Structures are given as C-alpha cells and as structure tokens.
Short mmCIF file of C-alpha atoms in Angstrom, two decimals:
data_model
loop_
_atom_site.label_atom_id
_atom_site.label_comp_id
_atom_site.label_asym_id
_atom_site.label_seq_id
_atom_site.Cartn_x
_atom_site.Cartn_y
_atom_site.Cartn_z
CA UNK A 317 20.94 -0.20 -11.34
CA UNK A 318 18.63 -1.33 -14.39
CA UNK A 319 18.69 1.49 -17.24
CA UNK A 320 15.40 3.24 -18.57
CA UNK A 321 15.70 1.63 -21.79
CA UNK A 322 16.21 -1.81 -19.89
CA UNK A 323 13.79 -1.07 -17.55
CA UNK A 324 11.07 0.09 -20.73
CA UNK A 325 12.39 -3.69 -22.32
CA UNK A 326 11.47 -5.51 -19.27
CA UNK A 327 7.46 -3.47 -19.17
CA UNK A 328 7.30 -4.35 -22.70
CA UNK A 329 7.97 -8.00 -22.36
CA UNK A 330 6.36 -8.88 -18.93
CA UNK A 331 3.61 -11.59 -18.81
CA UNK A 332 3.10 -9.83 -14.88
CA UNK A 333 3.86 -7.09 -12.60
CA UNK A 334 4.02 -6.75 -9.47
CA UNK A 335 4.53 -3.77 -7.71
CA UNK A 336 5.14 -2.72 -3.93
CA UNK A 337 2.24 0.01 -2.64
CA UNK A 338 3.76 2.25 0.16
CA UNK A 339 6.06 4.80 -1.35
CA UNK A 340 6.28 3.48 -4.43
CA UNK A 341 2.61 3.13 -6.04
CA UNK A 342 1.20 5.77 -3.64
CA UNK A 343 3.01 8.52 -1.94
CA UNK A 344 2.62 7.98 1.64
CA UNK A 345 3.56 4.80 4.23
CA UNK A 346 -0.10 3.90 4.52
CA UNK A 347 0.59 2.84 8.40
CA UNK A 348 1.83 5.76 8.99
CA UNK A 349 -1.21 8.13 7.76
CA UNK A 350 -3.28 5.16 9.73
CA UNK A 351 -0.99 6.54 13.17
CA UNK A 352 -1.82 10.02 12.28
CA UNK A 353 -5.19 9.72 12.22
CA UNK A 354 -5.15 7.61 15.60
CA UNK A 355 -2.97 10.09 17.04
CA UNK A 356 0.45 8.03 17.44
CA UNK A 357 2.48 9.13 14.30
CA UNK A 358 5.87 10.34 16.10
CA UNK A 359 6.13 6.54 17.55
CA UNK A 360 5.11 4.93 14.48
CA UNK A 361 7.05 6.96 11.93
CA UNK A 362 10.07 6.14 13.98
CA UNK A 363 9.27 2.37 14.04
CA UNK A 364 8.75 2.60 10.43
CA UNK A 365 12.16 3.97 9.75
CA UNK A 366 13.71 1.38 11.61
CA UNK A 367 11.52 -1.59 10.10
CA UNK A 368 12.53 -0.26 6.53
CA UNK A 369 16.25 0.18 6.97
CA UNK A 370 16.04 -3.46 8.04
CA UNK A 371 16.85 -2.54 12.38
CA UNK A 372 13.58 -4.56 13.13
CA UNK A 373 12.43 -7.71 11.29
CA UNK A 374 9.20 -6.99 9.68
CA UNK A 375 6.80 -8.98 11.67
CA UNK A 376 8.32 -7.83 14.87
CA UNK A 377 8.07 -3.97 13.07
CA UNK A 378 4.16 -4.37 12.03
CA UNK A 379 2.99 -6.39 15.91
CA UNK A 380 4.37 -3.25 17.72
CA UNK A 381 3.01 -1.04 15.61
CA UNK A 382 -0.34 -2.41 15.69
CA UNK A 383 0.20 -2.32 19.67
CA UNK A 384 0.84 1.51 19.32
CA UNK A 385 -2.06 2.37 16.46
CA UNK A 386 -4.70 0.12 17.66
CA UNK A 387 -7.06 1.41 15.27
CA UNK A 388 -10.39 0.87 15.00
CA UNK A 389 -13.10 -0.31 11.82
CA UNK A 390 -14.23 3.74 11.43
CA UNK A 391 -10.88 5.19 11.85
CA UNK A 392 -9.47 2.50 8.71
CA UNK A 393 -13.23 3.83 7.11
CA UNK A 394 -11.72 7.52 8.21
CA UNK A 395 -8.25 7.53 7.01
CA UNK A 396 -9.71 6.15 3.25
CA UNK A 397 -12.60 9.00 3.18
CA UNK A 398 -10.70 11.87 4.38
CA UNK A 399 -7.27 10.94 3.54
CA UNK A 400 -7.23 8.94 0.46
CA UNK A 401 -3.72 7.54 -0.51
CA UNK A 402 -1.80 10.14 -3.36
CA UNK A 403 -1.16 8.16 -6.70
CA UNK A 404 2.73 8.60 -7.41
CA UNK A 405 2.96 10.43 -10.77
CA UNK A 406 2.57 8.35 -13.89
CA UNK A 407 1.46 4.79 -12.04
CA UNK A 408 -1.85 5.30 -13.66
CA UNK A 409 -0.51 5.13 -16.92
CA UNK A 410 1.99 3.14 -16.24
CA UNK A 411 -0.59 0.46 -15.27
CA UNK A 412 -3.41 1.65 -17.51
CA UNK A 413 -0.57 0.67 -20.29
CA UNK A 414 0.28 -2.62 -18.99
CA UNK A 415 -3.40 -3.61 -19.00
CA UNK A 416 -3.95 -2.30 -22.76
CA UNK A 417 -1.75 -5.26 -23.12
CA UNK A 418 -3.05 -7.41 -20.49
CA UNK A 419 -0.38 -7.84 -18.64
CA UNK A 420 -1.57 -8.81 -14.94
CA UNK A 421 -0.63 -6.17 -12.54
CA UNK A 422 -0.37 -7.13 -9.13
CA UNK A 423 -0.29 -4.74 -5.77
CA UNK A 424 1.90 -6.65 -3.42
CA UNK A 425 2.01 -4.44 0.88
CA UNK A 426 3.13 -5.69 4.23
CA UNK A 427 0.47 -2.54 4.42
CA UNK A 428 -3.29 -3.20 5.40
CA UNK A 429 -5.44 -4.60 2.64
CA UNK A 430 -8.16 -2.42 3.29
CA UNK A 431 -6.07 0.48 2.40
CA UNK A 432 -4.59 -1.49 -0.83
CA UNK A 433 -7.57 -1.89 -2.20
CA UNK A 434 -8.70 1.50 -2.42
CA UNK A 435 -5.33 2.07 -4.69
CA UNK A 436 -6.33 -0.84 -6.41
CA UNK A 437 -9.98 0.28 -7.25
CA UNK A 438 -8.11 3.91 -8.57
CA UNK A 439 -6.01 1.67 -10.85
CA UNK A 440 -8.84 -0.95 -11.93
CA UNK A 441 -6.61 -3.87 -10.53
CA UNK A 442 -9.21 -6.52 -9.48
CA UNK A 443 -9.45 -6.99 -6.02
CA UNK A 444 -7.86 -10.86 -6.36
CA UNK A 445 -4.20 -9.17 -7.82
CA UNK A 446 -4.03 -7.64 -4.08
CA UNK A 447 -1.93 -9.24 -1.83
CA UNK A 448 -1.81 -7.64 1.54
CA UNK A 449 -2.47 -7.84 5.76
CA UNK A 450 -5.90 -8.11 6.56
CA UNK A 451 -6.91 -6.12 9.85
CA UNK A 452 -9.75 -8.10 12.15
CA UNK A 453 -12.17 -5.76 14.11
CA UNK A 454 -14.20 -7.73 17.14
CA UNK A 455 -17.64 -7.17 16.47
CA UNK A 456 -17.45 -3.72 18.35
CA UNK A 457 -15.52 -2.62 15.94
CA UNK A 458 -12.29 -2.44 17.90
#
C-alpha cells in the first residue's frame, strides 16, 4: 500500500496520470446505471461483481452484460441527462491541480465512451485523452 506522502510525491513528479473511471473518478459503475435505465439492474449488477472479482474474463463479462442490457441510443442519452454520474469527492480539485501543472490527465475505462466523455467534460479533460469502449448503434438507434 502506498502512503499518503508517497502518493503526493508521485502526483507531484508525474508527467501524465491515468485514472480508472467507474467507482474511482465517479461513484457509480456506469454499466450498472445503464442497466437500471434498461430494467435489468439485478442481473447485470451480479455479473459486474463477478467480473470485478476476476471470476469472469472482462470481454466475456462485457459481452454477457450487453446482451442483457441491449441499450438503445435513446437510453444512453437518457442516462446521461437524467442520471448523470457523480464525481468522487476531491477528484475535480485533484484533476484541476494536475492540469495547472501541465500534467496530462487520461481517463481509461472498460465502460462506455459516451458516459466517460461526459465525465471528461466535467473535468475539462479532452476527448483525445479518453479511452473506453464505443457503443455502436444501428440507424434506428438500437
């Protein structure tokens, strides 16, 4: 475990910092919040717990959860509009301080880019510094 003073030194000397997003930069797990909007919260939350525990490989867990959720473009937009992610206390200040020192800040997530980009915009992080999965929709929004 890294001590508080060691962590401060790391942040102070860094040229770039990468943050995970779900349950780190934001309080929620984005995929679980999307599952709520789509009415399959319980099953997806259980799959997320198994995936985070390492019981299921990430790709398989993501594929399983997406098969259950089957989100539409409208549902993703509704999630961001009606239930936007909540930033973890102190993250806005930390990112701001890093940026003031010209430290590149990146958001890296196994979640969905549309949600992570929303978080990035709240933190003044450019979209080029966001790495996440892209949801692809058919012309009809499915």
